[in-house]
Coordinates of C-alpha atoms in Angstrom, one line a residue:
M180 CA 6.1 24.2 3.9
T181 CA 9.8 25.1 3.4
T182 CA 11.7 24.6 0.2
N183 CA 13.9 21.9 1.7
L184 CA 10.9 20.0 3.0
G185 CA 9.3 20.2 -0.5
I186 CA 12.4 18.8 -2.2
T187 CA 12.5 16.0 0.4
L188 CA 8.8 15.1 -0.1
F189 CA 9.2 15.1 -3.9
T190 CA 12.2 12.8 -3.7
L191 CA 10.4 10.5 -1.3
G192 CA 7.4 10.4 -3.6
L193 CA 9.6 9.5 -6.6
G194 CA 11.2 6.6 -4.7
G195 CA 8.0 5.5 -3.1
G196 CA 6.2 5.5 -6.4
F197 CA 8.9 3.4 -8.0
L198 CA 8.6 0.7 -5.3
S199 CA 4.8 0.9 -5.5
G200 CA 4.8 0.1 -9.2
L201 CA 7.5 -2.5 -8.9
L202 CA 6.0 -4.5 -6.0
G203 CA 2.2 -3.8 -6.4
L204 CA 2.1 -2.0 -3.0
G205 CA 0.2 1.2 -2.9
G206 CA 3.2 2.8 -1.3
A207 CA 2.0 3.5 2.3
I208 CA 4.0 0.6 3.7
F209 CA 7.3 2.4 3.0
M210 CA 5.9 6.0 2.5
I211 CA 4.5 6.3 6.0
P212 CA 7.8 5.4 7.8
L213 CA 9.8 7.5 5.3
L214 CA 7.5 10.6 6.0
L215 CA 7.8 10.0 9.7
Y216 CA 11.6 9.5 10.0
V217 CA 13.4 11.1 7.0
P218 CA 12.3 14.8 7.4
P219 CA 13.4 14.9 11.1
L220 CA 16.6 13.0 10.2
L221 CA 17.4 15.7 7.6
H222 CA 16.3 18.5 9.9
V223 CA 13.7 19.8 7.4
G224 CA 10.6 19.2 9.4
D225 CA 8.6 16.9 11.7
I226 CA 5.3 15.5 10.6
S227 CA 2.7 13.9 12.9
M228 CA 1.4 10.4 12.3
K229 CA -2.1 11.8 11.7
T230 CA -0.9 14.2 9.0
V231 CA 1.3 11.5 7.5
A232 CA -1.7 9.1 7.4
A233 CA -3.7 11.8 5.5
V234 CA -1.1 12.8 2.9
S235 CA 0.1 9.3 2.3
M236 CA -3.5 8.3 1.3
V237 CA -3.4 10.9 -1.5
Q238 CA 0.1 9.6 -2.5
V239 CA -1.2 6.0 -2.6
L240 CA -4.1 7.2 -4.8
S241 CA -1.8 8.6 -7.4
A242 CA 0.7 5.7 -7.2
S243 CA -1.9 3.0 -7.6
I244 CA -3.6 4.5 -10.6
S245 CA -0.2 5.0 -12.3
G246 CA 1.0 1.5 -11.5
V247 CA -2.2 -0.3 -12.4
L248 CA -2.2 1.2 -15.9
V249 CA 1.2 -0.3 -16.6
H250 CA 0.3 -3.7 -15.2
H251 CA -3.0 -3.7 -17.1
K252 CA -1.1 -3.2 -20.3
N253 CA 1.1 -6.2 -19.3
R254 CA -2.1 -8.3 -18.8
F255 CA -1.6 -8.8 -15.0
V256 CA -4.9 -7.3 -13.8
S257 CA -8.1 -9.2 -13.0
K258 CA -11.2 -7.0 -13.4
T259 CA -13.3 -9.6 -11.7
L260 CA -11.1 -9.6 -8.6
I261 CA -11.1 -5.8 -8.5
A262 CA -14.9 -5.7 -8.7
T263 CA -15.3 -8.3 -6.0
M264 CA -12.9 -6.8 -3.5
G265 CA -12.9 -3.2 -4.6
V266 CA -16.5 -2.4 -3.6
T267 CA -16.2 -3.7 -0.1
M268 CA -12.8 -2.1 0.3
V269 CA -14.3 1.3 -0.6
L270 CA -17.0 0.9 2.2
G271 CA -14.4 -0.2 4.7
S272 CA -11.8 2.5 3.8
L273 CA -14.3 5.3 3.9
S274 CA -15.6 4.2 7.3
G275 CA -12.1 3.7 8.7
S276 CA -10.8 7.1 7.4
I277 CA -13.7 9.0 9.0
F278 CA -13.3 7.0 12.3
S279 CA -9.6 7.8 12.4
K280 CA -10.5 11.4 13.2
R281 CA -11.1 10.3 16.8
M282 CA -7.9 8.2 17.2
S283 CA -4.6 9.2 18.6
S284 CA -1.4 9.1 16.5
T285 CA 0.1 6.5 18.8
F286 CA -2.9 4.2 18.3
L287 CA -2.8 4.6 14.5
L288 CA 0.9 3.8 14.6
A289 CA 0.3 0.6 16.6
V290 CA -2.5 -0.5 14.2
F291 CA -0.2 0.0 11.2
A292 CA 2.7 -1.8 12.8
T293 CA 0.5 -4.8 13.7
M294 CA -0.9 -5.1 10.2
A295 CA 2.7 -4.9 8.8
V296 CA 4.1 -7.7 11.0
I297 CA 1.2 -10.0 10.3
A298 CA 1.6 -9.5 6.5
A299 CA 5.4 -10.0 6.7
I300 CA 5.0 -13.3 8.6
M301 CA 2.6 -14.6 5.9
M302 CA 5.0 -13.6 3.1
F303 CA 7.8 -15.7 4.6
V304 CA 5.8 -18.8 4.5
P305 CA 7.0 -20.9 1.6
R306 CA 4.5 -21.7 -1.2
P307 CA 4.9 -23.2 -4.7
E308 CA 4.3 -20.5 -7.3
Q309 CA 1.6 -21.1 -9.9
K310 CA 2.5 -20.6 -13.6
E311 CA 3.0 -17.0 -14.6
E312 CA 1.3 -17.1 -18.0
V313 CA -2.3 -17.2 -17.0
D314 CA -5.4 -15.3 -18.2
P315 CA -6.3 -12.9 -15.3
E316 CA -10.0 -13.3 -16.0
K317 CA -9.9 -17.1 -15.7
I318 CA -8.5 -17.4 -12.2
K319 CA -10.8 -19.0 -9.7
F320 CA -11.2 -17.7 -6.1
N321 CA -13.6 -17.7 -3.2
K322 CA -15.7 -14.5 -3.8
P323 CA -17.4 -14.2 -0.4
A324 CA -14.0 -14.6 1.3
A325 CA -12.5 -12.0 -1.0
A326 CA -15.3 -9.5 -0.4
L327 CA -14.9 -9.9 3.4
V328 CA -11.1 -9.4 3.1
G329 CA -11.7 -6.2 1.2
L330 CA -14.0 -4.9 3.8
S331 CA -11.8 -5.7 6.8
V332 CA -8.5 -4.6 5.3
G333 CA -10.2 -1.4 3.9
F334 CA -11.4 -0.4 7.4
F335 CA -8.1 -0.7 9.1
G336 CA -6.2 0.7 6.1
G337 CA -8.5 3.7 6.0
M338 CA -7.7 4.4 9.6
V339 CA -3.9 4.6 9.1
G340 CA -3.8 6.1 5.6
A341 CA -2.7 2.8 4.0
P342 CA -5.4 1.1 1.9
G343 CA -3.7 -2.1 2.8
A344 CA -1.9 -3.5 -0.3
F345 CA 0.9 -4.8 2.0
I346 CA -1.5 -7.1 3.8
L347 CA -3.8 -7.8 0.8
I348 CA -0.9 -9.3 -1.2
P349 CA -0.1 -12.1 1.2
I350 CA -3.8 -12.8 1.8
M351 CA -4.4 -13.0 -1.9
I352 CA -1.4 -15.2 -2.5
Y353 CA -1.7 -17.6 0.4
L354 CA -5.5 -17.7 1.3
L355 CA -7.1 -16.9 -2.1
K356 CA -4.3 -18.7 -3.9
I357 CA -3.9 -16.3 -6.8
P358 CA -0.7 -16.2 -8.8
T359 CA 1.8 -13.5 -7.6
R360 CA 2.0 -11.5 -10.8
I361 CA -1.8 -11.3 -11.0
V362 CA -1.9 -10.3 -7.3
I363 CA 0.7 -7.5 -7.8
G364 CA -1.1 -6.0 -10.8
T365 CA -4.6 -6.4 -9.5
T366 CA -3.9 -5.2 -6.0
L367 CA -3.1 -1.7 -7.3
G368 CA -6.5 -1.5 -8.9
I369 CA -8.2 -2.6 -5.6
V370 CA -6.0 -0.2 -3.6
F371 CA -6.9 2.7 -6.0
L372 CA -10.6 2.3 -5.1
G373 CA -9.8 2.1 -1.4
A374 CA -7.5 5.1 -1.6
L375 CA -10.1 7.1 -3.4
A376 CA -12.6 6.4 -0.6
G377 CA -10.0 7.0 2.1
T378 CA -9.0 10.3 0.5
I379 CA -12.6 11.5 0.5
G380 CA -12.9 10.6 4.2
K381 CA -9.7 12.3 5.1
F382 CA -10.7 15.4 3.1
A383 CA -14.2 15.5 4.6
T384 CA -12.7 15.5 8.1
G385 CA -10.0 18.2 7.2
Q386 CA -7.0 16.0 7.8
I387 CA -5.1 16.5 4.5
V388 CA -2.3 19.1 4.2
W389 CA -2.6 19.7 0.5
P390 CA 0.8 21.3 -0.3
M391 CA 2.6 18.3 1.2
A392 CA 0.2 15.8 -0.5
L393 CA 0.6 17.4 -4.0
T394 CA 4.4 17.6 -3.7
L395 CA 4.4 13.8 -3.0
V396 CA 2.1 13.1 -5.9
A397 CA 4.4 15.1 -8.3
G398 CA 7.2 12.6 -7.6
T399 CA 5.0 9.5 -7.3
V400 CA 3.4 9.5 -10.7
P401 CA 6.5 9.1 -12.8
G402 CA 8.1 6.8 -10.2
A403 CA 5.2 4.4 -10.3
R404 CA 5.2 4.1 -14.1
I405 CA 8.9 3.3 -14.1
G406 CA 8.5 0.7 -11.3
G407 CA 5.6 -1.0 -13.1
A408 CA 7.7 -1.4 -16.3
V409 CA 10.7 -2.9 -14.3
S410 CA 8.3 -5.3 -12.4
K411 CA 7.5 -7.2 -15.6
K412 CA 11.2 -8.1 -16.0
T413 CA 11.8 -9.1 -12.4
K414 CA 11.5 -12.8 -11.2
V415 CA 8.5 -13.6 -9.1
Q416 CA 10.6 -15.1 -6.3
T417 CA 12.6 -11.9 -6.1
L418 CA 9.5 -9.7 -5.9
R419 CA 8.1 -11.9 -3.1
V420 CA 11.3 -11.6 -1.1
M421 CA 11.5 -7.9 -1.6
I422 CA 7.9 -7.4 -0.4
A423 CA 8.4 -9.6 2.7
V424 CA 11.6 -7.8 3.7
I425 CA 10.3 -4.3 3.3
I426 CA 7.1 -5.1 5.2
A427 CA 9.0 -6.8 8.1
I428 CA 11.5 -4.0 8.5
T429 CA 8.8 -1.4 8.5
G430 CA 6.6 -3.2 11.0
L431 CA 9.4 -3.8 13.5
R432 CA 10.7 -0.2 13.2
M433 CA 7.3 1.2 13.9
F434 CA 6.6 -1.2 16.8
Y435 CA 9.9 0.1 18.2
Q436 CA 8.6 3.7 18.1
V437 CA 5.3 2.6 19.7
F438 CA 7.1 1.2 22.7
T439 CA 9.9 3.6 23.0
G440 CA 8.5 6.8 21.6
R441 CA 11.5 7.2 19.3

């Protein structure tokens, strides 16, 4: 890894970590396209989708634990929801990350883009927001449905190196009907468990390039903590629009690459 590539990865980690903490996304939804497109654009390197999927999983692991600590302090994290969805997500993510060893980079790219577009469409559907001041441990939700969502999203997320926060968020808001702030804080805890299992799977199959992964992490940790602090001061409607726009742009850009090869 060259010095210029290292500086680029650290900077991307810092920015990706900030957005992760701000929006409750593990970071893969913007980190994966950034890793794919920015290094070649700056002429500092060219990273394959399979390598990107592996190092981004490690980045998400660090971003999610940093962000959830801040949101937990702000009382936006539901331990019950994490326990319900986290266990099944671990199983799904571990299975998907191991299975991805047999998949081509183009197939992984197509899976990621499909997940992103579905999530973006869901986020643009208008829905009245519940009150923001709510005890995260008193929220009610369908536990069997939540467990199934964790398993399914975990499997596909494990394949592409994205534990799936970008699709978990709209599902939790619109299907499980959980308040947005609780979703943003809690999703990071669920994603942490999924990313931990996914990292183990990627590591066991030899897919992680550690110098790249650790350089990303070095920028991600402080970025996620700053983003988490800013999130508390940002309006819920603004957060939802930002999440939807980022997911939509990413999904459409990656579909473009799938069909054009560029």
